JSON list of C-alpha atoms in Angstrom, two decimals:
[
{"chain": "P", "resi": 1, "resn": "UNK", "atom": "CA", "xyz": [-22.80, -10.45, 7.28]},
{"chain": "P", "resi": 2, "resn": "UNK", "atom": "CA", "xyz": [-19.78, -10.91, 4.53]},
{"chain": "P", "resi": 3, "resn": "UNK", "atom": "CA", "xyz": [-18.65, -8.15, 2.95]},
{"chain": "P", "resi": 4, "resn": "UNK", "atom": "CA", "xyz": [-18.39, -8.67, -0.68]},
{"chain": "P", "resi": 5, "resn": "UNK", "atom": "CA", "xyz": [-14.11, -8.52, -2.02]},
{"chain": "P", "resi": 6, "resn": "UNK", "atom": "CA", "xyz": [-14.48, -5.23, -3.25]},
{"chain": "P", "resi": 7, "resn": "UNK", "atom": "CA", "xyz": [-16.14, -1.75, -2.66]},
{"chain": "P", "resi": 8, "resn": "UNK", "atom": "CA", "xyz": [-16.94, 1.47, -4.36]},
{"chain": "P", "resi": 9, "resn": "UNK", "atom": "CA", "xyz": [-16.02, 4.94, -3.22]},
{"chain": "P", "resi": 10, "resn": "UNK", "atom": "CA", "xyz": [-19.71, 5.49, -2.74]},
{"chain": "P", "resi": 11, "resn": "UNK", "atom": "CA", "xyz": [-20.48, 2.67, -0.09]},
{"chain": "P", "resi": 12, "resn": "UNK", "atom": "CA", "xyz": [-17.26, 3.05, 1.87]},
{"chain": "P", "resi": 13, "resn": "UNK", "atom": "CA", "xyz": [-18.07, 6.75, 2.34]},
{"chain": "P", "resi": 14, "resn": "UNK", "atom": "CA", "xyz": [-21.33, 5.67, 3.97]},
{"chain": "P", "resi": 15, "resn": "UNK", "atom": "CA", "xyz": [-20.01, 2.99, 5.91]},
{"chain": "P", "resi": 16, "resn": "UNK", "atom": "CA", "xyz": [-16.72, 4.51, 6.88]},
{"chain": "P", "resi": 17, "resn": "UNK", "atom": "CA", "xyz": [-18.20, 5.17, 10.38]},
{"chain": "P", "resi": 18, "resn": "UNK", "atom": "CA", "xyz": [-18.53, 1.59, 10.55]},
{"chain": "P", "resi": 19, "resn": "UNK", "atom": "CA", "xyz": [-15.34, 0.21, 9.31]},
{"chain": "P", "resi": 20, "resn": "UNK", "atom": "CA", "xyz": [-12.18, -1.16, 10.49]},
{"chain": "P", "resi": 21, "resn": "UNK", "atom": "CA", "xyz": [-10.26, 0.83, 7.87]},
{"chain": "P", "resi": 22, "resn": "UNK", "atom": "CA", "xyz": [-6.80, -0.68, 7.46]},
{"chain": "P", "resi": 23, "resn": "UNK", "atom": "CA", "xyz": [-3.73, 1.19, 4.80]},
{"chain": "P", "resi": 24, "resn": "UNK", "atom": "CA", "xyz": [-1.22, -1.38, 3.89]},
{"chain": "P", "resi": 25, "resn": "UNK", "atom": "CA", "xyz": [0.97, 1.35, 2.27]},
{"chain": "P", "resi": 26, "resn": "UNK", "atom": "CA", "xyz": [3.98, 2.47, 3.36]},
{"chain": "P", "resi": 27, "resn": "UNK", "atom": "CA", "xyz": [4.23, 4.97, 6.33]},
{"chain": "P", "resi": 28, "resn": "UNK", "atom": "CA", "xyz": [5.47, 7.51, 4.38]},
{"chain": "P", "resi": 29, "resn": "UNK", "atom": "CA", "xyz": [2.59, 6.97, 1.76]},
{"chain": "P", "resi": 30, "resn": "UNK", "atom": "CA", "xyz": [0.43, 7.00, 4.49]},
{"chain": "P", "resi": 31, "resn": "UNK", "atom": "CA", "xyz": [1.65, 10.29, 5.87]},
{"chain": "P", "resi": 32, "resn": "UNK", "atom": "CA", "xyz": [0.42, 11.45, 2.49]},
{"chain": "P", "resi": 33, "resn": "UNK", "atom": "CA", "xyz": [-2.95, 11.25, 3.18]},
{"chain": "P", "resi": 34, "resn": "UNK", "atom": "CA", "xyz": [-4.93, 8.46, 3.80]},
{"chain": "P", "resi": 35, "resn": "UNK", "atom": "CA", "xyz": [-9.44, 7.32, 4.79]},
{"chain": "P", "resi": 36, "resn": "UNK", "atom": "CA", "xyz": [-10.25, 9.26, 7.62]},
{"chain": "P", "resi": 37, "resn": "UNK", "atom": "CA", "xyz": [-9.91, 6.29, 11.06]},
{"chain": "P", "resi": 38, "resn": "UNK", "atom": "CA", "xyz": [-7.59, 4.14, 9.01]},
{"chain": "P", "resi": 39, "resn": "UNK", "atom": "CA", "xyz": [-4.59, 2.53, 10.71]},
{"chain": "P", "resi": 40, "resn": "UNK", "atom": "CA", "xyz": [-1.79, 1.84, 8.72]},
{"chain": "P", "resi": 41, "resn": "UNK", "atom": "CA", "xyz": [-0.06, -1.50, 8.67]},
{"chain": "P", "resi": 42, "resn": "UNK", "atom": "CA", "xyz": [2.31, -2.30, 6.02]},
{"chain": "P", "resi": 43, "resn": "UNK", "atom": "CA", "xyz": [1.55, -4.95, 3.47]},
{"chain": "P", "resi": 44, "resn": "UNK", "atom": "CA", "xyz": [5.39, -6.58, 4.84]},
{"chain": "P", "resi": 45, "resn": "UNK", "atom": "CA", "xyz": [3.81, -6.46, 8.50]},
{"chain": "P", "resi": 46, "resn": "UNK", "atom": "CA", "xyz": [0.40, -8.53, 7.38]},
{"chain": "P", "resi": 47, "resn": "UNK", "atom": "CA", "xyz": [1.77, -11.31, 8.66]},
{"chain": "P", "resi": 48, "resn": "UNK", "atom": "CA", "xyz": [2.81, -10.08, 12.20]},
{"chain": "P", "resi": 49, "resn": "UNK", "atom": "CA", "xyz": [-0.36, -8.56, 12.56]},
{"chain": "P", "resi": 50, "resn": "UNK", "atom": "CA", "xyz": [-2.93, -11.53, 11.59]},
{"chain": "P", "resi": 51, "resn": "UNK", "atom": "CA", "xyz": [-4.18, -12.21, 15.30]},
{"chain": "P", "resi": 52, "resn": "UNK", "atom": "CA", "xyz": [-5.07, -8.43, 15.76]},
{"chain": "P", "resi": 53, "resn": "UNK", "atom": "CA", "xyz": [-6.82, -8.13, 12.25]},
{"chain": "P", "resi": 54, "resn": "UNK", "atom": "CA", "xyz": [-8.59, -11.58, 12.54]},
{"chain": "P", "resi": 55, "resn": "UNK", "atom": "CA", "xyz": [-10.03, -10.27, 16.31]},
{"chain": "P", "resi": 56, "resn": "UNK", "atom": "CA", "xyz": [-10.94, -6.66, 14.54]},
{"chain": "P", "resi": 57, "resn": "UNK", "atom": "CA", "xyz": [-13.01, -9.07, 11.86]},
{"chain": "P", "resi": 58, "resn": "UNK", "atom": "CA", "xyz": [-14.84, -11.11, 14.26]},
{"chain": "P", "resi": 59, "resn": "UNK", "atom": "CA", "xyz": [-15.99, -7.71, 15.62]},
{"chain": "P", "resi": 60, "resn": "UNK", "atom": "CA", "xyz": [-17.06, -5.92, 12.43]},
{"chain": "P", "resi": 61, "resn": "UNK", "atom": "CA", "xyz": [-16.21, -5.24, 9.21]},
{"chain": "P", "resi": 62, "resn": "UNK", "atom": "CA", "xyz": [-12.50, -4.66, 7.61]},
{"chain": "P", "resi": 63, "resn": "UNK", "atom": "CA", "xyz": [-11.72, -2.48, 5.05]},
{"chain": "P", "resi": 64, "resn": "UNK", "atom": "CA", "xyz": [-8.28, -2.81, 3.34]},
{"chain": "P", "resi": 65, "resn": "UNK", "atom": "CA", "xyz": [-6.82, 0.04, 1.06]},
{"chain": "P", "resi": 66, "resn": "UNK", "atom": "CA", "xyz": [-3.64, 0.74, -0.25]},
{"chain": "P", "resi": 67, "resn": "UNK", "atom": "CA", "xyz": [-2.80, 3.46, -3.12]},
{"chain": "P", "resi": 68, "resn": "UNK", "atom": "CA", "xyz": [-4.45, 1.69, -6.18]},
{"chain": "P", "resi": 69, "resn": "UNK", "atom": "CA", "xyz": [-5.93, -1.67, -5.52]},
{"chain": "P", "resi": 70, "resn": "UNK", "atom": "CA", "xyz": [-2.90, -3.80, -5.66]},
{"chain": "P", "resi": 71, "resn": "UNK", "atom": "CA", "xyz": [-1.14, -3.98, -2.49]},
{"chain": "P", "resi": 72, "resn": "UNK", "atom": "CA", "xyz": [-4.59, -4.45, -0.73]},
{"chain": "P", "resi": 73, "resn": "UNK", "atom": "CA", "xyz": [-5.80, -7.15, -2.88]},
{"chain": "P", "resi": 74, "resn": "UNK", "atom": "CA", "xyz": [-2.79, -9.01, -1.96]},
{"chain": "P", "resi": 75, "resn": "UNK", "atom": "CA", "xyz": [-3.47, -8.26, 1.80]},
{"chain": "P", "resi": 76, "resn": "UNK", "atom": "CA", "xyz": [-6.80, -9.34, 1.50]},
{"chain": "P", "resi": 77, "resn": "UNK", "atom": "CA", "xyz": [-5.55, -12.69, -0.05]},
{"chain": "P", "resi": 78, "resn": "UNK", "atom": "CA", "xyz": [-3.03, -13.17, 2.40]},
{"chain": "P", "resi": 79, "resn": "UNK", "atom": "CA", "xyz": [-5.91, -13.00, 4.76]},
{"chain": "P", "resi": 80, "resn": "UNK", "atom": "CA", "xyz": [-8.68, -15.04, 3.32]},
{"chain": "P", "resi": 81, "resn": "UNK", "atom": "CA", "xyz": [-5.35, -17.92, 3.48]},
{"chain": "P", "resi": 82, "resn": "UNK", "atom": "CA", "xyz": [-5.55, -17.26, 7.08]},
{"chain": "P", "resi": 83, "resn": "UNK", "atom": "CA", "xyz": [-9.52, -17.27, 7.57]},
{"chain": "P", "resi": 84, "resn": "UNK", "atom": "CA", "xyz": [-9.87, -13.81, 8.00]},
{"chain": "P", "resi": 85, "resn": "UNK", "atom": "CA", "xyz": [-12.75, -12.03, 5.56]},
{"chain": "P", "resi": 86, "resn": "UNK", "atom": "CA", "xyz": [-11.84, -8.81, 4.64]},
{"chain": "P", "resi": 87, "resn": "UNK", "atom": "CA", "xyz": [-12.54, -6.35, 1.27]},
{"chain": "P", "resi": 88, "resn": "UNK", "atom": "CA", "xyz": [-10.63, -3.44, -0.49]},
{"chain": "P", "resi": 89, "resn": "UNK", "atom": "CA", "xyz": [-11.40, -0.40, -1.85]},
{"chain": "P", "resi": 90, "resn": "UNK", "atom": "CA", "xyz": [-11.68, -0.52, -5.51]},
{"chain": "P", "resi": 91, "resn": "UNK", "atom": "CA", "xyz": [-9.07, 2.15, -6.78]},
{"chain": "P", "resi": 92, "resn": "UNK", "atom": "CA", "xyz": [-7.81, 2.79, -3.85]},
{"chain": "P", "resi": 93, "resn": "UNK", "atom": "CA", "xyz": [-6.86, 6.24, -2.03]},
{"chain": "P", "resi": 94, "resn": "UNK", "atom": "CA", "xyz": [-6.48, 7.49, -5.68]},
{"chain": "P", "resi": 95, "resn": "UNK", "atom": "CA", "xyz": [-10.37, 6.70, -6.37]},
{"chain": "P", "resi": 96, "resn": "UNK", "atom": "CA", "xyz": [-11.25, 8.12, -2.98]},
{"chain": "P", "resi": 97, "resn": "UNK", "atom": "CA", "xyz": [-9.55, 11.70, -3.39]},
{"chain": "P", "resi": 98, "resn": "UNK", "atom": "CA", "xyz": [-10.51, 11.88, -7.05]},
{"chain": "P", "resi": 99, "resn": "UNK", "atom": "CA", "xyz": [-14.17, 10.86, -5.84]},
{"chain": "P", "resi": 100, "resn": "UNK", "atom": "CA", "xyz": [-13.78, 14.20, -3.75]},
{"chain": "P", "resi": 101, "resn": "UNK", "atom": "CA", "xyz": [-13.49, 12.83, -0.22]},
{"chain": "P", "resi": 102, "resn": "UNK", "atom": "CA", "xyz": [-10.78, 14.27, 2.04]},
{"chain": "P", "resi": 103, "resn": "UNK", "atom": "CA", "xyz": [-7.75, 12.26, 3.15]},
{"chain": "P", "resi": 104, "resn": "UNK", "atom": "CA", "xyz": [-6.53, 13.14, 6.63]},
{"chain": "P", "resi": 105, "resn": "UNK", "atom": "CA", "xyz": [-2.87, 13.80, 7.19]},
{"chain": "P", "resi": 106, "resn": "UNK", "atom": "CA", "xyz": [-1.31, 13.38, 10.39]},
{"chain": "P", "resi": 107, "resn": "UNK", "atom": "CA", "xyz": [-0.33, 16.33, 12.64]},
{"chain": "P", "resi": 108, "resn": "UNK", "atom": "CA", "xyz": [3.38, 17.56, 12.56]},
{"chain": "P", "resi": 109, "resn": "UNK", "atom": "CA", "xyz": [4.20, 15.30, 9.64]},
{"chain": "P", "resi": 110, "resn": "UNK", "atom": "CA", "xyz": [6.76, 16.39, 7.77]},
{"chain": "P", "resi": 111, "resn": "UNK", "atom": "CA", "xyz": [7.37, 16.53, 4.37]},
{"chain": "P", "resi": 112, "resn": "UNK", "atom": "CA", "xyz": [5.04, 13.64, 2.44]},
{"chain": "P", "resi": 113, "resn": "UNK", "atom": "CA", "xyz": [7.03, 10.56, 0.52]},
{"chain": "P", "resi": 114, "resn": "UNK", "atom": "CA", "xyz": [6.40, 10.37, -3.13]},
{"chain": "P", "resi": 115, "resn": "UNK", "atom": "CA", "xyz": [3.92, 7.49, -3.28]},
{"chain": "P", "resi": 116, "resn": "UNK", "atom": "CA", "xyz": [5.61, 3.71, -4.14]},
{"chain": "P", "resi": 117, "resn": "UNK", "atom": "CA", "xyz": [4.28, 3.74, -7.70]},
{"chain": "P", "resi": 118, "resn": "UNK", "atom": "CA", "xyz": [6.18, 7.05, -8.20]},
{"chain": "P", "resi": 119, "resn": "UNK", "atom": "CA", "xyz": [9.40, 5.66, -6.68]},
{"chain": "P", "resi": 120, "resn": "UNK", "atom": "CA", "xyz": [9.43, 2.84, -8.71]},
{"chain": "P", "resi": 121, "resn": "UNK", "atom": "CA", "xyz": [8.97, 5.04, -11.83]},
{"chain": "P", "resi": 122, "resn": "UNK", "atom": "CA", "xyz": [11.71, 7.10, -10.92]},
{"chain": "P", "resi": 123, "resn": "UNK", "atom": "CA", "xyz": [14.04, 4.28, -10.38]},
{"chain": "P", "resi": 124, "resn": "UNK", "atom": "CA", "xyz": [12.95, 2.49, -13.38]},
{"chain": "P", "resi": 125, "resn": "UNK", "atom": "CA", "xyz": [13.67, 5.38, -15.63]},
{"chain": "P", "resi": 126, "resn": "UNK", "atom": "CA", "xyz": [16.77, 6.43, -13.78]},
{"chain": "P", "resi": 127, "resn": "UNK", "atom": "CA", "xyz": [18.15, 2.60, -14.50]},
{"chain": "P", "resi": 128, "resn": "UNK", "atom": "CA", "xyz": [16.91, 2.52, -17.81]},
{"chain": "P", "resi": 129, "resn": "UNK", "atom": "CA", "xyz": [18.65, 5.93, -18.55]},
{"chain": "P", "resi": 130, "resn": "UNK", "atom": "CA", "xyz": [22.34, 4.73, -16.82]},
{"chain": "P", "resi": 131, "resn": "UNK", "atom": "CA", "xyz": [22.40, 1.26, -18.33]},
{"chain": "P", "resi": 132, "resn": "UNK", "atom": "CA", "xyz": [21.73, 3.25, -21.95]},
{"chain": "P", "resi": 133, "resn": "UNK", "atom": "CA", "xyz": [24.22, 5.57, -21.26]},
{"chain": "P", "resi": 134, "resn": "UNK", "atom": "CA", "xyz": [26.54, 3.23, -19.66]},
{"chain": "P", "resi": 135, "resn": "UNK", "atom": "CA", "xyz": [26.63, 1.14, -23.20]},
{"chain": "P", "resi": 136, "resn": "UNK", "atom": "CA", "xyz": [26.92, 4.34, -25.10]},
{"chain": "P", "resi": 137, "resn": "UNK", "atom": "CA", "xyz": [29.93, 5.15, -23.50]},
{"chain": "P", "resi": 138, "resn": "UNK", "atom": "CA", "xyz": [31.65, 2.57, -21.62]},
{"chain": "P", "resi": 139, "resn": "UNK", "atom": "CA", "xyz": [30.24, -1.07, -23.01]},
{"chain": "P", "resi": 140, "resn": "UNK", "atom": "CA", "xyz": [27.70, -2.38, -24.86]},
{"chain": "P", "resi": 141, "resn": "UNK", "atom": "CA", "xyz": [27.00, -5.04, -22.02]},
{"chain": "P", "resi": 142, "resn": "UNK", "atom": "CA", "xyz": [25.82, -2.25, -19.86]},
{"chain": "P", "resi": 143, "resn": "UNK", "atom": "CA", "xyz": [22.95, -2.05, -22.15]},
{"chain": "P", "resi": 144, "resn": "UNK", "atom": "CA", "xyz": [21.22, -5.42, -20.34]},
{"chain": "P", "resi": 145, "resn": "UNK", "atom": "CA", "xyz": [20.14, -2.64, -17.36]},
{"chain": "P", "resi": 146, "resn": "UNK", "atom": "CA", "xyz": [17.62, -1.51, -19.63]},
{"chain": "P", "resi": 147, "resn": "UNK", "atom": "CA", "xyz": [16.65, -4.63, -20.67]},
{"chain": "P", "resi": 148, "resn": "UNK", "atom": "CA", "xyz": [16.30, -6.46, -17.39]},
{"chain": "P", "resi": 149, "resn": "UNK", "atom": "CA", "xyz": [14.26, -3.24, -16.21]},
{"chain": "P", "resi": 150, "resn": "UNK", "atom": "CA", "xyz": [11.60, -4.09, -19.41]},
{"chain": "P", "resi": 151, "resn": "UNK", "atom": "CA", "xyz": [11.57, -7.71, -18.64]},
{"chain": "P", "resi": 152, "resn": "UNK", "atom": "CA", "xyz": [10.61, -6.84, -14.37]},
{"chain": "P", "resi": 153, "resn": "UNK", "atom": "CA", "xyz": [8.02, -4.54, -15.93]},
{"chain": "P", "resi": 154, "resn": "UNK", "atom": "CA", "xyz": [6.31, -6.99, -17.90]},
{"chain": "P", "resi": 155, "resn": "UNK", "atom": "CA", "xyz": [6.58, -9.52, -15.07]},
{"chain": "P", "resi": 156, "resn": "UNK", "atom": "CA", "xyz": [5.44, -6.87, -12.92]},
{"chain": "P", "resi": 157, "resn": "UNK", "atom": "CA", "xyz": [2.12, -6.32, -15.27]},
{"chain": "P", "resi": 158, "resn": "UNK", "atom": "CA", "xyz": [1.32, -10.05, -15.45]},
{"chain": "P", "resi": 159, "resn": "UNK", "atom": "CA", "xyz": [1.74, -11.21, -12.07]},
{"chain": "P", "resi": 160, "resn": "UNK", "atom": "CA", "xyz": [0.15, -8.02, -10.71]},
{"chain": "P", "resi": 161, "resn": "UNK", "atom": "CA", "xyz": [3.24, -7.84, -8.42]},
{"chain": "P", "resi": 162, "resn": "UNK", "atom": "CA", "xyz": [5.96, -5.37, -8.62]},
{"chain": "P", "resi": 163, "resn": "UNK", "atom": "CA", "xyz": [9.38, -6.45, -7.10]},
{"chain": "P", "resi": 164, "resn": "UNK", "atom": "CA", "xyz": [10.80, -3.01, -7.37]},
{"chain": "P", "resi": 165, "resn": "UNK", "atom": "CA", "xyz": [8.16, -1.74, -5.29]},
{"chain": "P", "resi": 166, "resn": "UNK", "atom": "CA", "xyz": [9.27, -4.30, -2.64]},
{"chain": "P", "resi": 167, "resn": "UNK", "atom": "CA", "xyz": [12.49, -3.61, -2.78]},
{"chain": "P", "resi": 168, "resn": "UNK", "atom": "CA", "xyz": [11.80, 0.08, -2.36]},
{"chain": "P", "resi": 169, "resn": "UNK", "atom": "CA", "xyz": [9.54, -0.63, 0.46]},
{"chain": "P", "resi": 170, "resn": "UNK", "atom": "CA", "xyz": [12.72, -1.88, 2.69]},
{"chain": "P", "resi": 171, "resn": "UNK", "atom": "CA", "xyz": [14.40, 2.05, 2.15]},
{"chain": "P", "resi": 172, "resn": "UNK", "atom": "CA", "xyz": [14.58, 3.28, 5.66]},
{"chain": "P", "resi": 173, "resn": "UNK", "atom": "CA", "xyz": [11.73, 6.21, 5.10]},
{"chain": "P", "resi": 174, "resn": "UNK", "atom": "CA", "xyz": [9.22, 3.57, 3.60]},
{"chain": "P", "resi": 175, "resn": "UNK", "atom": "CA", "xyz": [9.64, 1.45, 6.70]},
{"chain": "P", "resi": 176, "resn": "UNK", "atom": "CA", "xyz": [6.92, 1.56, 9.36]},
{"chain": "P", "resi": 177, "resn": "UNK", "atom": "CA", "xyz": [9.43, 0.77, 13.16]},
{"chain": "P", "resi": 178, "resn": "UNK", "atom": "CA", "xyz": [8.49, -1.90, 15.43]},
{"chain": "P", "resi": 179, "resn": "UNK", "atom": "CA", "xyz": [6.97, 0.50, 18.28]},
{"chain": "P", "resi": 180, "resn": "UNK", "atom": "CA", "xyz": [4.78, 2.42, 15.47]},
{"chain": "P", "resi": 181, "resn": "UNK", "atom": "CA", "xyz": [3.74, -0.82, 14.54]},
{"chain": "P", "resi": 182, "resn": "UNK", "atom": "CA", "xyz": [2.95, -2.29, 18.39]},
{"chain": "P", "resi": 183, "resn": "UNK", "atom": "CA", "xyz": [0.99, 1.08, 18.78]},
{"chain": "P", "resi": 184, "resn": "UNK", "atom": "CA", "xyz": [-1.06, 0.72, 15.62]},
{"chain": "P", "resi": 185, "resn": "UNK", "atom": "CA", "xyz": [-2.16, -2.92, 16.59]},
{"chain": "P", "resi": 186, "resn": "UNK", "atom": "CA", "xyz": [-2.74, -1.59, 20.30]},
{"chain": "P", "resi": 187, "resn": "UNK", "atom": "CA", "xyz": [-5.18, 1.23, 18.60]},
{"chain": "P", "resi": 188, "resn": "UNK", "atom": "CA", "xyz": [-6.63, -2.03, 16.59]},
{"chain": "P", "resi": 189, "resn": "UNK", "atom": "CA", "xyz": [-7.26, -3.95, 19.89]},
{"chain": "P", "resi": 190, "resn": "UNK", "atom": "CA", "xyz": [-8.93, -0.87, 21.11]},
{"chain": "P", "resi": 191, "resn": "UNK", "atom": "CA", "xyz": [-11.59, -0.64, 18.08]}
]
């Protein structure tokens, strides 16, 4: 049976038991809270993990989620390039908790990362904010920060991409380390 590309709130949370729920946010996102079972493997480690995701499809249905939609829809394509048939979760973790369901948290985690979308808001304004000042006070030329930060944001909303959310993801806490990775595909092999 195919899953169609995209599910609602509603049918994951009766299906969940039967999912291969997979969170392609960063590790510090996914410390946040994230679908009760899911196993997080960055969007950036996709790639590396494509034999272990393909085997967990050929035994049952997989679920990809991310914070909003985005990020998963572009795991999901990188997929379906590599044969594997996977879905997302329309909205995201954002339309699951505002639907009410719980998002687990792991034990002993400390303090939660601000989600990407709120990084890259933060650095976006701080930019835009220092490049104004900057050509207030020092040169006018400074004044191309903000600029350049308008232009990525407008790429950002018609390619559906956001290249200052991939930069951010390289920042040391947004990083998921090779052995957390090798144990989240083991737990994948497992399913």
């Amino acid at each position: 049976m195919t899953m169609p590309s995209a599910l609602a709130t509603h049918e994951v949370r009766h299906r969940l038991h039967e999912l291969t729920v997979i969170d392609v946010r960063t590790p510090g996102e996914y410390a946040g809270g994230h679908l009760p079972g899911a196993l997080n493997i960055p969007l950036d480690g996709i790639q590396r993990a494509l034999a272990d995701v393909r085997q967990a499809a050929d035994r049952g249905e997989v679920l990809i989620v991310c914070a909003s939609g985005a990020r998963s829809r572009s795991a999901c394509r990188i997929l379906a390039e590599n044969g594997v048939t996977t879905a997302t979760l329309d909205g995201g973790t954002s339309a699951w908790a505002a639907a009410g369901h719980d998002l687990h948290r792991p034990r002993g985690t400390p303090r939660a990362t601000w989600g990407m979308e709120r990084q890259v808001r933060l650095t976006a304004g701080t930019v835009v904010l220092l490049g104004l000042l900057l050509g207030l006070l020092v040169h006018p030329a400074f004044q191309l920060l903000p600029a350049g930060i308008a232009a990525g944001l407008v790429l950002s909303a018609l390619t559906d991409t956001c290249g200052m959310a991939a930069m951010l993801a390289k920042l040391p806490r947004n990083r998921v380390g090779a052995a957390d990775l090798d144990a989240t595909l083991a737990a994948l092999r497992g399913r």
